[in-house]
Coordinates of C-alpha atoms in Angstrom, one line a residue:
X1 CA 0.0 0.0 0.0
X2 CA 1.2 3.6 -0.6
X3 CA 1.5 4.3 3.4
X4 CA 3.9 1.5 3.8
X5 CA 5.9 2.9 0.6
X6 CA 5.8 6.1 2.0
X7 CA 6.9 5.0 5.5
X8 CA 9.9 2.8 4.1
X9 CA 11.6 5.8 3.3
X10 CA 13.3 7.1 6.1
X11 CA 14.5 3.8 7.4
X12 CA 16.0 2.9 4.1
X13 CA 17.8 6.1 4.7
X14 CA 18.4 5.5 7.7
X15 CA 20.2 2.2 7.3
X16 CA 22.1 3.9 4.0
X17 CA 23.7 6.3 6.6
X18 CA 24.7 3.7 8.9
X19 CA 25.9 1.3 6.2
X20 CA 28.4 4.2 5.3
X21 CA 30.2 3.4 8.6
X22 CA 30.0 0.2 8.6
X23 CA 33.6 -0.4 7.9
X24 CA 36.7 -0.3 10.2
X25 CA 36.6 -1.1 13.7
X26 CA 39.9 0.9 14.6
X27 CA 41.6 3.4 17.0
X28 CA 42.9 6.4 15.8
X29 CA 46.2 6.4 17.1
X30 CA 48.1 3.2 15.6
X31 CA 51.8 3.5 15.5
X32 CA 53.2 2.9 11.6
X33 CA 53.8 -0.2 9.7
X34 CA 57.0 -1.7 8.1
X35 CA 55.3 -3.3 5.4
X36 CA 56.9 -2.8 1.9
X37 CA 59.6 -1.3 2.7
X38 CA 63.4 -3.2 2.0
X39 CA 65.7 -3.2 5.1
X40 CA 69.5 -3.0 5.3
X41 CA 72.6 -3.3 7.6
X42 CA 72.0 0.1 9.7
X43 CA 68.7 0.6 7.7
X44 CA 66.7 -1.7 10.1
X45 CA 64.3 0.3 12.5
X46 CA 60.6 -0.5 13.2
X47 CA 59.1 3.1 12.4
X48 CA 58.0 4.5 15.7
X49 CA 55.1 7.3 16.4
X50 CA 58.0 10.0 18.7
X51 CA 56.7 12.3 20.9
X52 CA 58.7 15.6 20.8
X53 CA 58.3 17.8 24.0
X54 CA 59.5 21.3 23.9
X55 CA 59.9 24.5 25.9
X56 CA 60.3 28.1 24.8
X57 CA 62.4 30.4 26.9
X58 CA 61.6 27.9 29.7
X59 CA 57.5 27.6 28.8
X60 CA 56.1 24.4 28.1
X61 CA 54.5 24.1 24.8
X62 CA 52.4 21.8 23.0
X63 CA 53.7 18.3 22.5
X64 CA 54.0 17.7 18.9
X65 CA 54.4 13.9 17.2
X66 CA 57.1 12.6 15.1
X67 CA 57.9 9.6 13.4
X68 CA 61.2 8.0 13.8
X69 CA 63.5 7.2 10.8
X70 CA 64.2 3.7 9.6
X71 CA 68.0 4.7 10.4
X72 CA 69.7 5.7 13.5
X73 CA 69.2 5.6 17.1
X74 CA 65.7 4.9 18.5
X75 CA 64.9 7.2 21.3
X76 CA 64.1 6.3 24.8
X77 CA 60.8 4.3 25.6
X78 CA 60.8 6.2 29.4
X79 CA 60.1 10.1 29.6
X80 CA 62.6 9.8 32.4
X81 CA 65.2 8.3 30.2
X82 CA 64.9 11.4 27.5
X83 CA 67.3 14.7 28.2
X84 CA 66.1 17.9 27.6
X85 CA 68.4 19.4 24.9
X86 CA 68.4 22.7 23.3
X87 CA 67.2 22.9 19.0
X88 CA 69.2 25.2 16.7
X89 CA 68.5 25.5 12.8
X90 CA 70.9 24.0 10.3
X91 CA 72.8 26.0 8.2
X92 CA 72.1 25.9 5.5
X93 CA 68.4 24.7 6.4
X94 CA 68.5 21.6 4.0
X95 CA 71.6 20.3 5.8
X96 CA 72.4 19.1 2.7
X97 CA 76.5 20.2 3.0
X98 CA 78.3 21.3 6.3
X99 CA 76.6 23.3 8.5
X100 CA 77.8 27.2 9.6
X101 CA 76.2 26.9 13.0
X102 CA 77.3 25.2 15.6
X103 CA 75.7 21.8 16.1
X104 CA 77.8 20.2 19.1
X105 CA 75.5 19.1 21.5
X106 CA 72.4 20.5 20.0
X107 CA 69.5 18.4 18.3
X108 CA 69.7 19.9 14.6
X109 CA 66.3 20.8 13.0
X110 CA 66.9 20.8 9.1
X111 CA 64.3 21.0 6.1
X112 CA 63.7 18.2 3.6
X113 CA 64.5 18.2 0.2
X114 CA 67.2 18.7 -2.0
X115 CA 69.0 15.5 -0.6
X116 CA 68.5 12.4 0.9
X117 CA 67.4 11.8 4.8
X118 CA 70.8 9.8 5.1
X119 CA 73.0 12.5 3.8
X120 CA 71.2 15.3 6.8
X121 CA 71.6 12.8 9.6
X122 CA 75.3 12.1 8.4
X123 CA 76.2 15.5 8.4
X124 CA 74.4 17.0 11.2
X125 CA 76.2 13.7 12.8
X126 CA 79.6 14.9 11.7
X127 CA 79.3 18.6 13.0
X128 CA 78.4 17.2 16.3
X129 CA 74.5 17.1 16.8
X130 CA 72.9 14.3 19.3
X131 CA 69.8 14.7 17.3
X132 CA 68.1 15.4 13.9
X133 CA 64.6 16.6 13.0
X134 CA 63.1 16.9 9.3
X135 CA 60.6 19.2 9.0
X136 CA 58.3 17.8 6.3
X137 CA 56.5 19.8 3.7
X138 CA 53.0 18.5 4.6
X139 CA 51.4 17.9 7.9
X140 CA 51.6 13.8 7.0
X141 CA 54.7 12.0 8.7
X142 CA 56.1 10.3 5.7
X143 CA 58.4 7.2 6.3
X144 CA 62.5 7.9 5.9
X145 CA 64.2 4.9 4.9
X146 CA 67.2 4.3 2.9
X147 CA 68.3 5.0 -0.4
X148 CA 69.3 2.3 -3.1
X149 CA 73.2 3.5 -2.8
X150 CA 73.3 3.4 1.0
X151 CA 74.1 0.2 1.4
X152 CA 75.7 0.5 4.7
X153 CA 74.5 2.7 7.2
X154 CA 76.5 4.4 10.5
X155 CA 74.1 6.8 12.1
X156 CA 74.4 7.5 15.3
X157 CA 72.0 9.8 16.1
X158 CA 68.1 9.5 16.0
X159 CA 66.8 11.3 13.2
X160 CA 62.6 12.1 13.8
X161 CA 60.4 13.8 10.9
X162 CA 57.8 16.6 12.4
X163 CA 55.3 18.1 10.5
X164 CA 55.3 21.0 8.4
X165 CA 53.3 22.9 11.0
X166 CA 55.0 22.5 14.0
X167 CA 58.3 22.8 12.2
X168 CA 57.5 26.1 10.9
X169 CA 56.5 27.4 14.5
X170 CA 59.9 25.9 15.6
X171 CA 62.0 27.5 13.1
X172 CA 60.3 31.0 13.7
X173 CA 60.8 30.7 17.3
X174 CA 64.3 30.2 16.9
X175 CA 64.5 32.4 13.8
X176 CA 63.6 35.5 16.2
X177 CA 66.0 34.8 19.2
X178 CA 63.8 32.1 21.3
X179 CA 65.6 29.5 23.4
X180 CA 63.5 26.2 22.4
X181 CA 64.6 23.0 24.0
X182 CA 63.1 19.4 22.9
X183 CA 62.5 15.7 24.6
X184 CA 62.1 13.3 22.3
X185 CA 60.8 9.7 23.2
X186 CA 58.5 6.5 22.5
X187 CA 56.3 5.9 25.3
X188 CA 54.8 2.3 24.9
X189 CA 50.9 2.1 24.2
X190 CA 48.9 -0.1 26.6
X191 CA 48.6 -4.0 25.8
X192 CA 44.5 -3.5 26.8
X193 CA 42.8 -0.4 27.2
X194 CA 39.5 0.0 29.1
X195 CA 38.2 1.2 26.2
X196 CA 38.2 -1.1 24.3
X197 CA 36.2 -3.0 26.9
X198 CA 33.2 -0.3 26.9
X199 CA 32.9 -0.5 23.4
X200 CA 32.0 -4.0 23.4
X201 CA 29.7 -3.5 25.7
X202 CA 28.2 -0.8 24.0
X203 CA 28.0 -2.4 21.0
X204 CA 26.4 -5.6 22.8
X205 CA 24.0 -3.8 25.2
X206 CA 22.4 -1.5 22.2
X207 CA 21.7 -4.6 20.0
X208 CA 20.2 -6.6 23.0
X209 CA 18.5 -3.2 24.1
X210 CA 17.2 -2.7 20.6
X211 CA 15.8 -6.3 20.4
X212 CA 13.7 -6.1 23.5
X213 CA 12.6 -2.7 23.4
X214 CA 9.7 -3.2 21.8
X215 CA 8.2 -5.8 24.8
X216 CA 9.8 -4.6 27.6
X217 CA 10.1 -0.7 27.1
X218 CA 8.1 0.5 24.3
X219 CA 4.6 1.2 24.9
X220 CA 2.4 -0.8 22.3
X221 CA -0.7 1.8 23.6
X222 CA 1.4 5.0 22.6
X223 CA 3.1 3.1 19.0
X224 CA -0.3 2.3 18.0
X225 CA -2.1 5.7 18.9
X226 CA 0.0 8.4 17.4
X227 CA 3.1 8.8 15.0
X228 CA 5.3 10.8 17.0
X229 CA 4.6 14.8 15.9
X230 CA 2.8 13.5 12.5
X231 CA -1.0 13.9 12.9
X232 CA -3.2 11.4 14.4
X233 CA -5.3 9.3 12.8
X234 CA -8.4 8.8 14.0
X235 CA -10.7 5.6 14.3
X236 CA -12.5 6.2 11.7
X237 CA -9.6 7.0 9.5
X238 CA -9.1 3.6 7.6
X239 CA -5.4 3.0 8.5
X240 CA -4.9 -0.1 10.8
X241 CA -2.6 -0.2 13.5
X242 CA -0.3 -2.4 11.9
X243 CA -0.3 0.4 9.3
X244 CA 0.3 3.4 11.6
X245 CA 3.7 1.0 13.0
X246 CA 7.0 2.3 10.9
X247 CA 8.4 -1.4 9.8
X248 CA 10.7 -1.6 7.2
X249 CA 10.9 -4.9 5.8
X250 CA 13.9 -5.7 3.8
X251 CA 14.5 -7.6 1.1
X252 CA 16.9 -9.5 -0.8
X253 CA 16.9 -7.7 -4.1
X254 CA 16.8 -4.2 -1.9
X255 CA 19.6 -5.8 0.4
X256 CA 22.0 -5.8 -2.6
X257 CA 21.0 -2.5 -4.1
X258 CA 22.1 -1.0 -0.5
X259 CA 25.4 -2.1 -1.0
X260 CA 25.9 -0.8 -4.4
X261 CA 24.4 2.5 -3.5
X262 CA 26.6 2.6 -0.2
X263 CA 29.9 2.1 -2.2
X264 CA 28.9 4.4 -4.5
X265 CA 28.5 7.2 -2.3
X266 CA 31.3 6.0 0.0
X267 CA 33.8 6.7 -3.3
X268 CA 32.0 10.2 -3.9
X269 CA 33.1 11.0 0.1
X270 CA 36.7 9.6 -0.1
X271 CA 37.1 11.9 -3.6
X272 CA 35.2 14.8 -3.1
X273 CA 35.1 14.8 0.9
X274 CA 34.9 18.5 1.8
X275 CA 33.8 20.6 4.8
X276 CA 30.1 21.2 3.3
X277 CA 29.8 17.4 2.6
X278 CA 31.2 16.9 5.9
X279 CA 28.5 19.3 8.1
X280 CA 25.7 17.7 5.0
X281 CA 26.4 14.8 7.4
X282 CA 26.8 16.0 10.3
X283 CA 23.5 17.5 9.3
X284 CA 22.1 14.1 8.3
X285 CA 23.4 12.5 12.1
X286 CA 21.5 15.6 13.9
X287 CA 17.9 14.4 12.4
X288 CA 18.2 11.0 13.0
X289 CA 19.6 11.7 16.3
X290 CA 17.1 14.0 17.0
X291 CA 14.1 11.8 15.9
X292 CA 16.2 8.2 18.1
X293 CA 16.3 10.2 21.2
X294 CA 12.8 11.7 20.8
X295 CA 11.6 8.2 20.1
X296 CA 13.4 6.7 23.4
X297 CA 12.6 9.1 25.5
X298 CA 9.4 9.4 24.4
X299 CA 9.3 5.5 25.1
X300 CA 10.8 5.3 28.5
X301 CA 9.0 8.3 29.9
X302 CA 5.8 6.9 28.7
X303 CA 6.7 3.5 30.5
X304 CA 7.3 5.2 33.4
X305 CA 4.4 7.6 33.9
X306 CA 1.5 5.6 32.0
X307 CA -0.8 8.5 32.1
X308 CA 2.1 10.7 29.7
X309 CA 0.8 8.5 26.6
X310 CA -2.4 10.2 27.4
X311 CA -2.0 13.4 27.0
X312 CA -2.7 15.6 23.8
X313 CA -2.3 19.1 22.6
X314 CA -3.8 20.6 19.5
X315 CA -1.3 22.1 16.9
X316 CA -1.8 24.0 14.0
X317 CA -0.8 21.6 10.8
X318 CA 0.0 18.9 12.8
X319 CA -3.0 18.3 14.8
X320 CA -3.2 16.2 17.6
X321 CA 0.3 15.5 19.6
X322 CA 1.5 13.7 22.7
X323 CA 2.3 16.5 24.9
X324 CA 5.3 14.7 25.9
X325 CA 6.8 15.3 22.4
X326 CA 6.4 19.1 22.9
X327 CA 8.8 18.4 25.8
X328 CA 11.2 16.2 24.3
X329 CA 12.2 17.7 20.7
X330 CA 13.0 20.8 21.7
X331 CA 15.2 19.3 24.4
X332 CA 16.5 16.8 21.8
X333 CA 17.0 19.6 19.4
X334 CA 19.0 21.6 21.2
X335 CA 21.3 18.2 22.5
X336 CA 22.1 17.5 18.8
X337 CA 23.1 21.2 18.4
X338 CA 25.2 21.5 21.3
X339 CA 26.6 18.5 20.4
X340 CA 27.6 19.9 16.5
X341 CA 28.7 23.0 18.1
X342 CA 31.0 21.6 20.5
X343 CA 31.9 18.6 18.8
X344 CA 36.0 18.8 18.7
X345 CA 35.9 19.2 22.6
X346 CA 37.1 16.7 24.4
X347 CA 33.5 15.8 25.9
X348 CA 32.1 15.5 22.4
X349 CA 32.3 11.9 22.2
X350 CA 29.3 11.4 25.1
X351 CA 27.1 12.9 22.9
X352 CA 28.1 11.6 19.5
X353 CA 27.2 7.9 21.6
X354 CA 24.3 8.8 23.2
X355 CA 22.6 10.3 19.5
X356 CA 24.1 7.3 17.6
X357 CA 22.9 4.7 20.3
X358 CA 19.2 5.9 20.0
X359 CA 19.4 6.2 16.3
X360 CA 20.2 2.7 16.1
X361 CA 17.8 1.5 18.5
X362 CA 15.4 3.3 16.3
X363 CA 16.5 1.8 13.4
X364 CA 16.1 -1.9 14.8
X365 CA 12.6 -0.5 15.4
X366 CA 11.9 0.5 11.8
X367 CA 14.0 -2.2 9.7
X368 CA 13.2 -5.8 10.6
X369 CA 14.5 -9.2 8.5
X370 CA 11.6 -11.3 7.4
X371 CA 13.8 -14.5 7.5
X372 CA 17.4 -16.2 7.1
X373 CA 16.9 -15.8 3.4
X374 CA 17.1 -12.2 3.1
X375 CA 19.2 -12.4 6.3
X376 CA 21.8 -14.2 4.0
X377 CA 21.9 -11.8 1.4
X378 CA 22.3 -8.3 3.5
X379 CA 25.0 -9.7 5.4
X380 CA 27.2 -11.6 3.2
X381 CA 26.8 -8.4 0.4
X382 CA 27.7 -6.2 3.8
X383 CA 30.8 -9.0 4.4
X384 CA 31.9 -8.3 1.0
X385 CA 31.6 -4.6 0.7
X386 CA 33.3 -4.4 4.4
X387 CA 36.4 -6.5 3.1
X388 CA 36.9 -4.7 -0.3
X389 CA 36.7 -1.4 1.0
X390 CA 38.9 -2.1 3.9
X391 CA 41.7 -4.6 2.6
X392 CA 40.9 -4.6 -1.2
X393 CA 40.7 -0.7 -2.1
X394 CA 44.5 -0.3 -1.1
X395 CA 45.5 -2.0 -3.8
X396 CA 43.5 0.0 -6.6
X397 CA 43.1 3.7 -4.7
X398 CA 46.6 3.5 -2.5
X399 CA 45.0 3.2 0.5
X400 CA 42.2 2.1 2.5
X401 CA 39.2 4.0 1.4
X402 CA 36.8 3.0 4.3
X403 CA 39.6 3.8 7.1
X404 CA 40.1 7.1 4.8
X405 CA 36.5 7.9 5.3
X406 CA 36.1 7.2 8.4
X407 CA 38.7 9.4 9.8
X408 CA 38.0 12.0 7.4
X409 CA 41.5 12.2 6.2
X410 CA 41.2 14.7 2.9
X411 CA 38.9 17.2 5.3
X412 CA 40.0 17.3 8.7
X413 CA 37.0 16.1 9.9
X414 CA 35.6 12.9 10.6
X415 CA 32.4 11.3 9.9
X416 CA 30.0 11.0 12.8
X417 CA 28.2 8.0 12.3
X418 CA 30.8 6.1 14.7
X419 CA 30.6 4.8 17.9
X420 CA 33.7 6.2 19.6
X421 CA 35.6 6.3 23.1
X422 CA 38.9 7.5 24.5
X423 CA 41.9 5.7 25.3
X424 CA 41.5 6.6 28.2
X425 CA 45.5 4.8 29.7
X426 CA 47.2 5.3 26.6
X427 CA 50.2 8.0 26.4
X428 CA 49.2 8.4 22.9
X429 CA 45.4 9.6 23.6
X430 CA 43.3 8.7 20.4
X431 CA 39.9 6.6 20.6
X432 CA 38.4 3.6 19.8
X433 CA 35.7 3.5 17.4
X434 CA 33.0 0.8 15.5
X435 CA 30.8 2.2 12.6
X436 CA 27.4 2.1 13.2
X437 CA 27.3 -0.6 10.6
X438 CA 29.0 -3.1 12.4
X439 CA 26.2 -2.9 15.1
X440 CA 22.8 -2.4 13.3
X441 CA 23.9 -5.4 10.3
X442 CA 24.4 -8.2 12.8
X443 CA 21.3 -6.5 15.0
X444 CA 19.0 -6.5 12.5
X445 CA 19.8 -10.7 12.4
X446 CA 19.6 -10.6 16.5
X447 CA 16.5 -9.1 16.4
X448 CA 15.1 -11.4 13.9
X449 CA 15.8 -14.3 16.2
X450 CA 14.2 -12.7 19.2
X451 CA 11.1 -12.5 17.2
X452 CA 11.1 -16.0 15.9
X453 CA 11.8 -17.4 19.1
X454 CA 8.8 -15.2 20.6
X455 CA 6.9 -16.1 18.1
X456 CA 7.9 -20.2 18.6
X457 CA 7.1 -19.9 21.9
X458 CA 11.0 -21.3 22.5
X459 CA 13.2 -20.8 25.8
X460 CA 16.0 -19.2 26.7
X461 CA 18.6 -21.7 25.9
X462 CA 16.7 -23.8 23.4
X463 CA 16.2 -20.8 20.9
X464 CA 18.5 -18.6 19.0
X465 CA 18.5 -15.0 20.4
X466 CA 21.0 -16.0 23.6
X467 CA 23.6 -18.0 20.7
X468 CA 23.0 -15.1 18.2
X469 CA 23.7 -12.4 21.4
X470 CA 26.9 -14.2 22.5
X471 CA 27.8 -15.2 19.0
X472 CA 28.2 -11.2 18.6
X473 CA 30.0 -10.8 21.1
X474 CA 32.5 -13.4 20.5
X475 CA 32.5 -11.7 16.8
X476 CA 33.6 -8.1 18.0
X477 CA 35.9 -9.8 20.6
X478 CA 37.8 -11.5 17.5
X479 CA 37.9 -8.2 15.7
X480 CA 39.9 -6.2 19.1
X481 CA 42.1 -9.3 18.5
X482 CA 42.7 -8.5 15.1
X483 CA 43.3 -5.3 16.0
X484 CA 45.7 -5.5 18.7
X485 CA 47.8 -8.5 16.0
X486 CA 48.0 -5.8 13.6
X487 CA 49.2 -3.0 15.8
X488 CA 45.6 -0.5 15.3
X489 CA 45.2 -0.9 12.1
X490 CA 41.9 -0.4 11.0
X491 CA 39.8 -3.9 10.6
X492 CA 36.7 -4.4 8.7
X493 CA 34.5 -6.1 12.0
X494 CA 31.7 -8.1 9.4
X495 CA 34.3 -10.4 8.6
X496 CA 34.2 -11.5 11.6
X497 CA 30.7 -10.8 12.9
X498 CA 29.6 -12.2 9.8
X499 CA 30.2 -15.6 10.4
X500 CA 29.8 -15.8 14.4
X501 CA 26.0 -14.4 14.0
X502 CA 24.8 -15.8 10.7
X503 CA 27.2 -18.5 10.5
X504 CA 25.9 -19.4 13.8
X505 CA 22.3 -19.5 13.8
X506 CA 22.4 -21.7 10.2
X507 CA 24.1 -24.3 12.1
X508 CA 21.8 -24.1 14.7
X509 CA 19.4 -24.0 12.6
X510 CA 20.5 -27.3 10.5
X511 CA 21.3 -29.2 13.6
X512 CA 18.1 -28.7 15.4
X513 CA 15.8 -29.2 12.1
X514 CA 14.9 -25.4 11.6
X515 CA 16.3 -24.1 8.7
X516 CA 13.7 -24.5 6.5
X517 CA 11.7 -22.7 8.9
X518 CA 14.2 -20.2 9.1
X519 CA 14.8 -19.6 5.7
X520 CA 11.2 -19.1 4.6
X521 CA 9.5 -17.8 7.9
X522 CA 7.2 -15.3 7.3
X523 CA 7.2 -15.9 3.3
X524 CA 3.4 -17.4 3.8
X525 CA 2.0 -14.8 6.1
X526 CA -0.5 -12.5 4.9
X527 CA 0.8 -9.5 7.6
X528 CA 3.9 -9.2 6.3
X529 CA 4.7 -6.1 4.5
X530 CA 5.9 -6.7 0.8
X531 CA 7.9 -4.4 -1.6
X532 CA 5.7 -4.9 -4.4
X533 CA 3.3 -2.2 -4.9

């Protein structure tokens, strides 16, 4: 009917802008790789993040990061192991023949270019220096390694790139008389952070909160009486309840046109990211936000004080609405704007969760799988798209085009439709973060199994939502793994959730005599909504 075509609408958004960040399950703060690049006698180091302390006529200043060379000495691990030394410029700034200032004792800071890094820390070695750093010409930290010709290497000395930024402020510090002294070392990140830990249960506790919302929070009296701020029908307005209800039902065929739409736009962000296509998002985030919190809220306070769902006012245009609504989007409004406002302070991150937790709560609401069929085709399309783009796209666009996008790397900004938390015991600060993806693709699965087993009248341990639930959790616990084995870097979670959740309930399903129930449940019933006009 054209009411349920009408109504699929904003959850097939919905679960567009999620399946945008469905990709890397990463931390932002991952020390660099070695991979592809040759080592050599005195050409040997593991590239190390460096942080570089300074002071400025005796004033601490901001701490900026380096990244050690694949040459020289590697700097202390301890802060208490680092000296304090004093920075002088190079002359000439390229260091690319014997220097006119006096280096003895000093760390050297030199500019790239014009020769190779070997050559700079050789002769900022010779005159004396206990220290070299290249400023780069961008604000990346580009890997120093070894020349063809260099076939043996003596360096002495370590030699850290900074970028182009700080090196700049350095240089016109010292340019105009300043005394600047630096501290250069490693600290070691934490083998386990805490946060990791609260962002599995996060993830966990929003799809098991998602899949018994409806019975144990929502109230069906309130779902089936109004839609939110739209107008009210009335009982003699022709639309059933099971009408009014916003369920998307997905299907195979639409399953697979998500994907290719997704990837589509996710190769329009990663080329033509921007600012204004970053705040369109941002934008985007604020609705849905705004409508998941004003849909929880509006749910739990109604649970709470029954006689809330009762309440009306009359409003101009839109009728009849729940008073509590008049109370809880302008409150939800202004959260989501605060939120965009002040969302590079530190504290941003508590509301980023909270809007992205009830948006996908919301979405579980709207979008439910009809059966294992359609189950099957969502999620191994998702597994496949969350592979390529994460392990697949380096090879034809340089570099990881999901992890690009998700850290907003051509813009400065970041897309928000992450789940994120600090490191909170980690020198390096950073955060952990899961795209929304990799917590509404497996939910919508979870959630399906609650319903069947409700709807089998099975047990607790004899049904599928308690396997599927741990299954998940074992899933995401695999992908930390990953990500700890390959030192942060970003890992694309649905190939592993993938098979622990609808892996999982197939072989259930097969060993207990219930896939065919599984596969086609639903397919036969007259109530189920259908795509087909």
């Amino acid at each position: 009917m054209a009411t349920h075509h009408a109504r699929r609408l904003p959850a097939a958004a919905a679960l567009l802008l999620v399946l945008l960040a469905v990709g890397a399950a990463a931390d932002d703060a991952s020390s660099d790789d070695d991979a592809g690049f040759p080592r050599s006698p005195g050409c040997s180091n593991k590239f190390q993040l460096v942080k570089v302390k300074n002071w400025v006529n005796g004033t601490e200043g901001t701490t900026v990061v380096g990244l050690s060379a694949r040459f020289g000495a590697s700097v202390p691990r301890d802060i208490h192991e680092a000296q304090k030394t004093f920075a002088v410029l190079a002359n000439p700034l390229d260091c690319c023949s014997n220097s006119t200032s006096k280096l003895t004792n000093y760390i050297a800071i030199a500019q790239r270019g014009e020769c190779a890094f070997t050559a700079k820390a050789k002769i900022a070695q010779t005159a004396g220096a206990v220290g070299l750093l290249v400023i780069n010409d961008n604000e990346e930290l580009y890997k120093m390694v070894c020349s063809d010709n260099d076939t043996s290497i003596n360096v002495t000395i370590p030699v850290v790139m900074i970028p182009q930024s700080a090196g700049k402020k350095m240089k016109g510090l010292l340019d105009h008389g300043a005394r600047v002294e630096v501290q250069l070392y490693s600290p070691n990140r934490p083998v386990v952070d805490l946060s990791a830990f609260f962002l599995w249960i996060m993830a966990i506790g929003t799809i098991v909160c998602a899949s018994l919302w409806t019975e144990f929070v929502a109230c069906e009296e309130v779902d089936e009486r109004y839609n939110q701020l739209a107008r009210k029908d009335g009982p003699n307005s022709g639309t059933s309840n099971r009408e009014d209800k916003e369920i998307f039902e997905i299907s195979a065929k639409g399953a697979i046109v998500f994907i290719i739409v997704a990837s589509v736009f996710l190769l329009l962000l990663f080329y033509f990211m921007s600012s204004w296509f970053v705040w369109l998002l941002i934008v985007l985030f604020c609705i849905g936000g705004i409508e998941g919190m004003h849909v929880c809220l509006v749910s739990l306070l109604t649970r709470i004080f029954k006689d809330c769902g009762q309440r009306t006012v009359q409003f101009p245009f839109l009728g009849e609405v729940l008073a509590l609504s008049v109370v809880t989007v302008p409150f939800c409004t202004i959260f989501a704007i605060l939120w965009a406002v002040y969302r590079h302070a530190s504290f941003a991150w508590i509301g980023q969760d909270i809007l992205g937790i009830c948006l996908m709560i919301t979405v579980l609401q709207m979008a439910h799988l009809p059966n294992i069929r359609v189950a099957s085709a969502l999620l191994s399309a998702a597994f496949v798209y969350d592979v390529f783009w994460v392990f697949i796209s380096p090879l034809i666009f340089h570099e990881s085009v999901m992890i690009a996008v998700a850290r907003g790397d051509n813009s400065g900004e970041a897309i928000p439709m992450l789940l994120r938390i600090p490191r909170f015991f980690d020198p390096w600060g950073g955060y952990d973060m899961i795209g929304f993806g990799d917590i509404i693709f497996p939910g919508l699965l979870v959630a399906f199994s609650y319903r069947f087993d409700r709807a089998s009248k099975k047990g607790f341990f004899n049904g599928y939502f308690l396997w599927l639930t741990v299954g998940y959790a074992v899933g995401l616990f695999l992908t930390y793994v990953a990500l700890f084995l390959m030192d942060g870097h970003g890992q694309p979670a649905l190939l592993y959730l993938v098979p622990c959740t609808l892996g999982l309930i197939v072989i259930l399903g097969q060993l207990r005599g219930e896939l065919h129930a599984l596969w086609n449940y639903g397919r036969n019933q007259p109530e189920i909504l259908v795509d087909e006009p």
